[in-house]
Coordinates of C-alpha atoms (C1' of nucleotides) in Angstrom, one line a residue:
Chain F
M1 CA 138.2 185.8 102.9
K2 CA 138.0 188.1 100.0
L3 CA 134.9 188.3 97.9
Q4 CA 134.8 185.9 95.2
I5 CA 133.9 186.9 92.2
G6 CA 133.5 184.7 88.4
I7 CA 133.9 186.3 85.1
V8 CA 132.3 185.5 81.9
D9 CA 133.0 187.1 78.6
D10 CA 133.7 185.9 75.3
N11 CA 136.5 187.7 75.0
D12 CA 139.4 186.3 76.8
H13 CA 141.3 189.9 76.7
I14 CA 139.0 191.6 78.2
S15 CA 138.1 189.4 81.2
Q16 CA 141.6 188.9 81.5
Q17 CA 142.2 192.6 81.6
I18 CA 139.1 193.2 84.2
A19 CA 140.6 190.2 86.3
E20 CA 143.5 191.9 86.2
N21 CA 142.4 195.2 87.7
L22 CA 140.5 193.7 90.1
L23 CA 143.5 191.5 91.8
L24 CA 145.5 194.9 91.7
T25 CA 142.7 195.9 94.2
D26 CA 143.5 193.2 96.6
E27 CA 139.8 193.0 97.7
V28 CA 138.6 190.2 95.7
D29 CA 139.8 186.9 94.4
I30 CA 138.6 185.7 90.8
A31 CA 136.9 182.5 91.3
F32 CA 136.7 181.7 87.4
M33 CA 137.0 182.7 84.3
A34 CA 134.5 181.5 81.3
S35 CA 134.7 182.4 78.1
S36 CA 130.8 181.2 77.3
G37 CA 127.9 180.4 79.3
R38 CA 128.1 176.8 78.8
E39 CA 131.5 177.1 80.3
A40 CA 130.2 179.5 83.0
L41 CA 127.4 176.6 84.2
Q42 CA 129.8 173.5 83.9
W43 CA 132.2 175.7 86.3
L44 CA 129.6 176.3 88.6
N45 CA 127.9 172.8 88.4
K46 CA 131.5 171.1 89.4
H47 CA 132.3 173.4 92.3
K48 CA 130.6 173.4 95.5
N49 CA 132.1 177.1 96.7
H50 CA 130.3 179.5 94.3
P51 CA 131.3 182.9 94.0
Q52 CA 129.2 185.0 95.3
L53 CA 129.3 187.8 92.4
I54 CA 129.7 187.0 88.8
L55 CA 130.4 189.7 86.0
M56 CA 128.6 188.3 82.8
D57 CA 128.9 190.0 79.5
I58 CA 125.7 190.3 77.5
E59 CA 127.2 190.3 73.9
M60 CA 128.4 186.7 73.6
P61 CA 127.8 184.6 70.6
G62 CA 125.8 181.3 71.3
M63 CA 124.2 181.4 74.9
N64 CA 124.4 185.0 75.4
G65 CA 124.6 186.8 78.8
I66 CA 120.8 187.3 79.3
E67 CA 120.3 183.6 78.9
T68 CA 122.6 182.5 80.8
T69 CA 121.8 184.7 83.8
F70 CA 118.6 183.3 83.6
R71 CA 119.7 180.1 84.1
I72 CA 122.1 180.2 86.5
K73 CA 119.7 181.9 88.8
S74 CA 117.2 179.5 88.6
E75 CA 119.9 177.0 89.9
Y76 CA 121.7 179.1 92.2
E77 CA 119.7 182.1 93.1
D78 CA 122.1 183.4 96.1
V79 CA 124.6 184.1 93.4
K80 CA 124.4 187.7 92.3
I81 CA 125.3 189.0 89.2
I82 CA 126.2 191.9 87.0
M83 CA 125.9 192.5 83.8
L84 CA 128.9 193.7 81.7
T85 CA 128.0 195.6 77.8
V86 CA 129.2 198.4 76.2
F87 CA 125.4 199.0 74.8
D88 CA 122.8 200.5 76.8
N89 CA 120.3 198.8 74.4
E90 CA 116.7 198.9 76.1
A91 CA 115.5 195.5 75.5
N92 CA 118.9 193.9 77.0
I93 CA 118.4 196.1 80.2
F94 CA 115.0 194.6 80.4
N95 CA 115.7 191.6 79.8
A96 CA 118.6 191.2 82.2
I97 CA 116.7 192.6 84.8
K98 CA 114.1 190.1 83.9
A99 CA 116.4 187.4 84.2
G100 CA 117.6 188.2 87.9
A101 CA 120.4 190.6 87.2
S102 CA 121.5 193.0 90.0
G103 CA 123.5 195.4 88.1
Y104 CA 124.1 196.9 84.8
L105 CA 127.6 198.5 84.4
L106 CA 129.6 199.3 81.1
K107 CA 132.6 197.4 80.5
D108 CA 134.6 200.7 80.6
E109 CA 133.0 201.7 84.2
K110 CA 136.2 202.9 86.1
L111 CA 137.6 200.5 89.0
P112 CA 136.4 202.3 92.2
V113 CA 132.8 202.6 90.5
M114 CA 133.1 198.8 89.9
L115 CA 133.8 198.1 93.4
A116 CA 131.3 200.1 95.2
A117 CA 128.6 198.7 92.7
F118 CA 130.0 195.0 94.1
T119 CA 129.6 196.2 97.9
E120 CA 126.0 197.5 97.0
V121 CA 125.0 194.6 95.4
L122 CA 126.3 192.2 98.0
E123 CA 124.6 194.4 100.3
G124 CA 120.9 193.7 99.1
G125 CA 121.1 195.0 95.8
A126 CA 119.1 197.7 94.7
P127 CA 119.8 200.8 96.9
M128 CA 117.1 202.5 95.6
S129 CA 116.3 205.2 98.0
P130 CA 115.2 208.1 95.8
A131 CA 111.7 207.8 94.8
I132 CA 113.0 207.7 91.3
A133 CA 115.0 204.5 91.3
M134 CA 111.9 202.9 92.6
K135 CA 109.7 203.9 90.3
T136 CA 112.3 203.0 87.5
M137 CA 112.5 199.6 88.9
Q138 CA 108.5 199.3 88.9
M139 CA 108.5 200.7 85.5
L140 CA 111.0 197.8 84.2
I141 CA 109.3 194.8 86.3
G142 CA 105.8 195.7 85.7
G143 CA 105.8 196.3 82.3
Y144 CA 107.8 197.3 79.3
K145 CA 107.0 196.9 75.6
T146 CA 107.9 193.2 75.7
D147 CA 107.2 192.6 71.8
K148 CA 110.8 194.1 71.2
Q149 CA 112.9 191.3 72.3
L150 CA 110.8 188.9 70.4
L151 CA 112.0 191.4 67.2
Y152 CA 115.2 191.6 68.7
N153 CA 116.1 187.5 68.0
E154 CA 114.2 186.6 65.2
N155 CA 115.2 189.3 62.7
Q156 CA 118.9 189.2 63.6
E157 CA 121.1 186.4 62.8
E158 CA 123.6 185.7 65.3
L159 CA 126.8 187.4 65.3
S160 CA 129.9 185.6 65.6
R161 CA 132.5 185.7 68.3
R162 CA 134.9 187.8 66.0
E163 CA 131.7 189.9 64.7
L164 CA 130.8 190.8 68.2
E165 CA 134.9 191.7 69.3
I166 CA 134.2 193.8 66.1
L167 CA 131.0 195.5 67.0
E168 CA 132.1 196.3 70.1
L169 CA 135.0 197.8 68.8
M170 CA 133.2 200.2 66.2
A171 CA 131.0 201.3 68.8
T172 CA 134.0 202.7 70.8
G173 CA 134.8 205.3 68.0
N174 CA 137.5 202.8 66.6
N175 CA 137.8 202.9 62.4
S176 CA 138.5 199.9 60.3
A177 CA 142.2 200.8 60.6
A178 CA 142.6 200.7 64.1
I179 CA 140.7 197.9 64.7
A180 CA 142.7 196.1 62.6
G181 CA 145.7 197.0 64.5
K182 CA 143.9 196.1 67.7
L183 CA 143.1 192.8 66.5
F184 CA 146.5 192.4 64.4
I185 CA 144.9 191.5 61.3
S186 CA 144.2 192.8 58.1
P187 CA 141.9 195.8 56.9
S188 CA 140.6 194.0 54.5
T189 CA 139.6 191.4 56.9
V190 CA 137.9 194.0 59.4
K191 CA 136.5 195.5 56.5
K192 CA 135.0 191.9 55.4
H193 CA 133.3 191.3 59.0
I194 CA 131.7 194.8 59.1
E195 CA 130.2 193.6 55.8
N196 CA 128.9 190.6 57.1
I197 CA 127.3 192.3 60.5
Y198 CA 125.6 194.9 58.4
R199 CA 124.5 192.2 56.3
K200 CA 123.1 190.4 59.4
L201 CA 121.9 193.2 61.1
H202 CA 120.3 195.2 58.0
V203 CA 121.9 198.2 58.4
N204 CA 124.7 199.9 56.6
S205 CA 126.6 202.5 58.2
R206 CA 128.3 202.9 61.6
V207 CA 125.6 205.2 62.9
E208 CA 123.0 203.1 61.7
L209 CA 124.6 200.1 63.7
L210 CA 125.2 202.1 67.0
L211 CA 121.7 203.3 66.6
W212 CA 120.7 199.4 66.1
Y213 CA 122.0 198.8 69.5
Q214 CA 121.2 202.0 71.4
Q215 CA 118.3 203.5 70.9
S216 CA 116.6 199.9 70.8
Chain Y
M1 CA 89.0 219.9 82.1
K2 CA 91.5 217.9 80.0
L3 CA 95.2 217.8 81.2
Q4 CA 96.9 221.1 80.3
I5 CA 100.1 220.7 78.8
G6 CA 103.2 223.0 77.8
I7 CA 105.6 222.0 75.2
V8 CA 109.0 223.8 74.8
D9 CA 111.6 222.9 71.7
D10 CA 113.6 225.0 70.2
N11 CA 112.4 222.7 67.0
D12 CA 109.0 224.0 65.7
H13 CA 108.9 221.1 63.6
I14 CA 109.2 218.5 66.5
S15 CA 107.0 220.6 69.1
Q16 CA 104.0 220.9 65.8
Q17 CA 104.3 217.0 65.7
I18 CA 104.6 216.4 69.2
A19 CA 101.3 218.9 69.7
E20 CA 99.3 217.1 67.0
N21 CA 99.7 213.5 67.9
L22 CA 98.9 214.5 71.6
L23 CA 96.0 216.2 70.5
L24 CA 94.7 213.4 68.4
T25 CA 94.0 211.3 71.6
D26 CA 92.0 214.0 72.6
E27 CA 92.9 213.6 76.4
V28 CA 95.1 216.8 76.7
D29 CA 95.0 220.5 75.7
I30 CA 98.0 222.1 74.5
A31 CA 98.3 225.6 76.9
F32 CA 101.1 226.7 75.2
M33 CA 104.3 225.9 72.6
A34 CA 107.4 228.0 73.0
S35 CA 110.5 227.6 71.1
S36 CA 112.9 228.8 73.6
G37 CA 113.5 228.5 77.5
R38 CA 112.9 232.8 77.8
E39 CA 110.1 232.3 75.8
A40 CA 108.3 230.0 77.8
L41 CA 109.0 231.9 81.1
Q42 CA 107.6 234.8 79.8
W43 CA 104.4 232.8 79.2
L44 CA 104.2 231.4 82.3
N45 CA 104.7 235.1 83.8
K46 CA 102.5 236.3 81.5
H47 CA 99.3 234.0 82.4
K48 CA 97.5 233.0 85.6
N49 CA 96.3 229.4 84.7
H50 CA 99.7 227.4 84.3
P51 CA 99.6 223.8 82.6
Q52 CA 100.0 220.9 85.0
L53 CA 102.7 219.3 83.1
I54 CA 105.6 220.7 80.8
L55 CA 107.5 218.9 78.3
M56 CA 110.7 220.3 77.7
D57 CA 113.8 219.9 75.0
I58 CA 117.1 219.5 76.9
E59 CA 119.5 220.3 73.9
M60 CA 118.5 224.5 73.1
P61 CA 120.5 227.4 72.2
G62 CA 120.6 229.8 74.7
M63 CA 118.9 228.7 77.7
N64 CA 118.7 225.2 77.6
G65 CA 116.0 223.0 78.8
I66 CA 118.0 222.3 82.1
E67 CA 118.5 225.8 82.9
T68 CA 114.9 226.7 82.0
T69 CA 113.6 223.2 84.1
F70 CA 115.3 225.2 87.5
R71 CA 114.0 228.5 86.8
I72 CA 110.5 227.5 86.1
K73 CA 110.4 225.1 89.4
S74 CA 112.0 227.9 91.4
E75 CA 109.0 230.1 90.6
Y76 CA 106.1 227.5 90.2
E77 CA 107.0 224.4 92.1
D78 CA 103.8 222.8 91.2
V79 CA 104.3 222.7 87.6
K80 CA 105.9 219.0 86.6
I81 CA 108.0 219.1 84.1
I82 CA 109.3 216.0 81.8
M83 CA 112.7 216.5 79.7
L84 CA 112.7 215.4 76.3
T85 CA 115.6 214.4 74.3
V86 CA 117.5 212.2 72.0
F87 CA 120.1 211.6 73.8
D88 CA 121.1 209.7 77.2
N89 CA 123.7 211.5 78.3
E90 CA 124.7 211.2 82.0
A91 CA 125.4 215.0 82.8
N92 CA 122.3 215.9 81.3
I93 CA 120.1 213.3 83.7
F94 CA 122.1 213.8 86.9
N95 CA 121.6 217.9 86.3
A96 CA 117.9 217.6 84.9
I97 CA 116.7 215.6 88.2
K98 CA 118.9 218.3 90.1
A99 CA 117.0 220.9 88.2
G100 CA 113.6 219.4 89.3
A101 CA 112.6 217.5 86.2
S102 CA 110.1 214.9 87.0
G103 CA 110.6 212.6 84.3
Y104 CA 113.1 212.3 81.1
L105 CA 111.8 210.5 78.2
L106 CA 113.4 209.8 75.0
K107 CA 111.8 211.9 71.7
D108 CA 111.0 208.8 69.7
E109 CA 109.1 207.4 72.4
K110 CA 105.5 206.2 71.4
L111 CA 102.5 208.2 72.3
P112 CA 101.0 205.4 74.6
V113 CA 104.3 205.4 76.6
M114 CA 104.0 209.4 76.9
L115 CA 100.5 209.1 77.9
A116 CA 101.4 206.6 80.6
A117 CA 104.4 209.2 81.5
F118 CA 101.8 211.6 82.2
T119 CA 100.0 210.0 84.2
E120 CA 102.3 208.5 86.4
V121 CA 104.3 212.3 86.6
L122 CA 101.0 213.9 88.1
E123 CA 100.6 210.8 90.5
G124 CA 104.2 211.9 92.0
G125 CA 106.1 209.1 90.1
A126 CA 109.0 209.5 88.0
P127 CA 108.6 207.8 84.6
M128 CA 111.6 207.4 82.3
S129 CA 112.8 205.8 79.3
P130 CA 114.2 202.5 80.2
A131 CA 117.9 203.3 78.6
I132 CA 117.4 206.4 81.2
A133 CA 116.7 204.7 84.5
M134 CA 119.5 202.3 83.6
K135 CA 121.8 205.0 83.7
T136 CA 119.8 206.7 86.8
M137 CA 120.5 203.3 88.6
Q138 CA 124.2 203.3 87.8
M139 CA 124.8 207.2 88.7
L140 CA 123.0 206.1 92.3
I141 CA 124.6 202.9 92.6
G142 CA 128.1 203.9 91.5
G143 CA 128.5 207.3 92.9
Y144 CA 128.3 209.6 90.5
K145 CA 131.1 211.8 89.5
T146 CA 130.3 215.5 89.4
D147 CA 133.4 216.8 88.0
K148 CA 132.0 215.4 84.8
Q149 CA 129.3 218.2 84.0
L150 CA 132.1 220.7 84.5
L151 CA 134.1 219.5 82.0
Y152 CA 131.0 219.3 80.0
N153 CA 130.1 222.9 79.7
E154 CA 134.1 224.5 80.1
N155 CA 135.1 222.2 76.9
Q156 CA 132.3 222.9 75.3
E157 CA 131.8 225.6 72.8
E158 CA 128.1 226.0 72.4
L159 CA 126.1 225.1 69.6
S160 CA 123.6 227.0 67.5
R161 CA 120.2 226.2 66.8
R162 CA 121.0 225.1 63.9
E163 CA 124.0 223.0 64.8
L164 CA 121.7 221.4 67.2
E165 CA 119.1 220.4 64.7
I166 CA 121.8 219.2 62.6
L167 CA 123.4 217.1 65.8
E168 CA 119.7 215.6 66.2
L169 CA 119.2 214.4 62.6
M170 CA 123.0 213.1 62.8
A171 CA 122.1 211.1 65.5
T172 CA 119.3 209.8 64.1
G173 CA 120.7 208.2 61.2
N174 CA 120.7 210.3 58.4
N175 CA 123.3 211.2 56.0
S176 CA 124.6 214.7 55.1
A177 CA 122.5 214.4 51.5
A178 CA 119.4 212.9 53.8
I179 CA 120.0 216.2 56.1
A180 CA 120.2 218.8 53.2
G181 CA 116.8 217.5 51.7
K182 CA 115.0 217.3 55.1
L183 CA 116.1 221.4 56.2
F184 CA 116.0 222.2 52.5
I185 CA 119.4 223.7 52.1
S186 CA 122.6 222.6 50.3
P187 CA 124.7 219.3 51.2
S188 CA 127.7 221.8 50.9
T189 CA 125.8 223.8 53.7
V190 CA 125.3 220.7 56.0
K191 CA 128.6 219.8 55.5
K192 CA 130.0 222.9 56.5
H193 CA 127.6 222.7 59.9
I194 CA 129.0 219.5 60.7
E195 CA 132.7 220.6 60.2
N196 CA 131.7 223.4 62.6
I197 CA 130.1 221.1 65.0
Y198 CA 133.3 218.9 65.1
R199 CA 135.3 221.5 65.6
K200 CA 133.3 223.0 68.4
L201 CA 133.0 219.4 70.1
H202 CA 136.3 218.1 69.5
V203 CA 135.3 214.8 67.4
N204 CA 136.2 214.4 64.0
S205 CA 133.8 211.7 63.1
R206 CA 129.7 210.7 63.2
V207 CA 130.5 207.4 65.6
E208 CA 133.0 210.0 68.0
L209 CA 129.7 212.4 67.9
L210 CA 127.4 209.9 69.2
L211 CA 129.6 208.5 71.8
W212 CA 130.3 212.2 72.9
Y213 CA 126.9 212.7 73.8
Q214 CA 125.9 209.2 74.5
Q215 CA 128.7 207.5 76.6
S216 CA 128.7 211.0 78.1
Chain Q
dC1 C1' 136.7 162.3 58.2
dA2 C1' 133.8 165.5 55.4
dA3 C1' 131.0 169.5 55.5
dA4 C1' 129.7 173.8 57.3
dA5 C1' 130.9 178.0 59.1
dA6 C1' 134.5 181.1 60.9
dA7 C1' 138.1 183.9 59.7
dT8 C1' 141.4 185.3 57.2
dA9 C1' 142.6 188.5 52.8
dC10 C1' 142.7 191.1 47.8
dG11 C1' 141.1 193.7 44.6
dC12 C1' 137.9 197.5 42.6
dC13 C1' 134.5 200.6 42.1
dT14 C1' 131.7 203.8 44.2
dT15 C1' 129.9 206.5 47.4
dT16 C1' 130.4 209.5 52.0
dA17 C1' 132.7 211.9 54.6
dT18 C1' 136.0 215.3 56.4
dG19 C1' 138.9 219.2 56.3
dC20 C1' 140.2 223.9 55.1
dG21 C1' 139.5 227.8 52.2
dT22 C1' 136.7 231.7 50.5
dA23 C1' 132.5 234.3 50.1
dT24 C1' 127.8 236.3 50.5
dT25 C1' 123.8 237.0 53.2
dG26 C1' 121.2 238.6 57.1
dC27 C1' 120.4 240.0 61.6
dA28 C1' 121.3 241.1 66.4
dC29 C1' 123.9 244.3 69.3
dT30 C1' 126.4 248.0 70.7
Chain M
dA1 C1' 127.3 252.5 61.0
dG2 C1' 130.1 248.8 62.2
dT3 C1' 131.4 244.1 64.3
dG4 C1' 130.4 239.7 65.3
dC5 C1' 127.7 235.6 64.9
dA6 C1' 125.1 232.0 62.0
dA7 C1' 123.2 230.5 58.0
dT8 C1' 124.3 230.0 53.5
dA9 C1' 126.9 228.0 49.7
dC10 C1' 131.3 226.1 46.7
dG11 C1' 135.2 224.1 44.9
dC12 C1' 138.9 221.4 45.9
dA13 C1' 141.5 217.4 48.1
dT14 C1' 142.4 213.2 50.9
dA15 C1' 140.6 209.8 53.3
dA16 C1' 137.5 206.5 54.7
dA17 C1' 133.6 203.6 54.4
dG18 C1' 130.5 200.4 51.8
dG19 C1' 129.3 197.0 48.5
dC20 C1' 130.6 192.7 45.9
dG21 C1' 133.2 189.4 44.0
dT22 C1' 136.7 185.6 44.7
dA23 C1' 139.5 182.8 47.3
dT24 C1' 142.4 180.2 51.0
dT25 C1' 143.2 178.8 55.6
dT26 C1' 141.2 177.3 60.1
dT27 C1' 138.0 176.2 63.5
dT28 C1' 134.0 174.0 64.4
dT29 C1' 130.8 170.6 64.2
dG30 C1' 128.0 166.3 63.0

DNA sequence: CAAAAAATACGCCTTTATGCGTATTGCACT
DNA sequence: AGTGCAATACGCATAAAGGCGTATTTTTTG
């Protein structure tokens, strides 16, 4: 039987695309696609045959990917989880690992890389052969400044699904017009969303926004 | 005797600041400060007592931090080198590790983290900022596509010292006016530099610039 | 159903950013 | 001495971004 995979992403378009790509390789089956953490948990509760692997978006409204990962791992520890994100945010990486994620891939990762990652994860996770990776894990698990994710959730008003979608497009280099084109909405609307995002995150430029996510 | 440290950074202001911070802890001595790779090598050639540890900026005009690291490690293999950078660029991480760097820290890392990193390195470990550690893991898990650093150097016209300086300021959220203020030059000049940077790197906005460096 | 939240959209105005041409000065290398 | 590059600086133009108010529709939720 092929590798069974679940996909959790609030953006149906993205999960659809990932699923299509994966199916083309003919090496995996898509067990389920969920567009929220709650949905994913419900699916797992209702079904007996769980996928071996779940691809989990981090940036989701409501229950985010990290919390979802934590809950899934508490109930079904055998399921491996790979986080998908467009941001390599420090606090997120740290929390994802603590929550039990086995891998952490950027969304724009190429297909072969993804497939290789699947194999590695299923073979017992961390291919930490070089000493560097060992140290890395030790440091991450051993004690990174935990104060960060507190701030992280306290200061932040939650972004809506649409806002997260726009945020991701901004973070991949799209200007307002391009975003409007891709989402089939007016540039005015995009600008308004961006305005709201800025207010919620206390930033006031695209660069600051990226820094907010990336530098921490 | 205290830990002897060398600092190599083309931006004297930054090395000065790092040095001051480190000296305040009263745990280290600054053996030397060099503002180029060549200078660092010359210092090492002229002196018998080498520092145990060198902090090395990656983004330097002329001989960059990676090449400098490689040369230092070929001649003086006992010296540990920690790379300092504002970017967690994949190709750089990969090449820095190949060149023999022991650690890889972001420049805005806090002092306690830095000191802990020093100890780790001297004990044979490999400290990294979590964001970078994750990139490393990705590369190890996913198999790193080595073609990237070729592109990296072919497509890229080399940035001048001033351009790198401005690049770093841009990458930390400064707008043109702020950069002008910090460098005591006219906003017009800053704009011209930015224009030149864009041309050299084939980008045309701040966000693209950040992506060029960060997403790889 | 009613209230709240989210998504949609415009207009107006100010500030920044971007692109291009031009020009001067100083320094390094030949 | 001359060439080339880096750094400095302006002006002019268009494009994009950012801030604020307002308003309608749709969706979610109690």
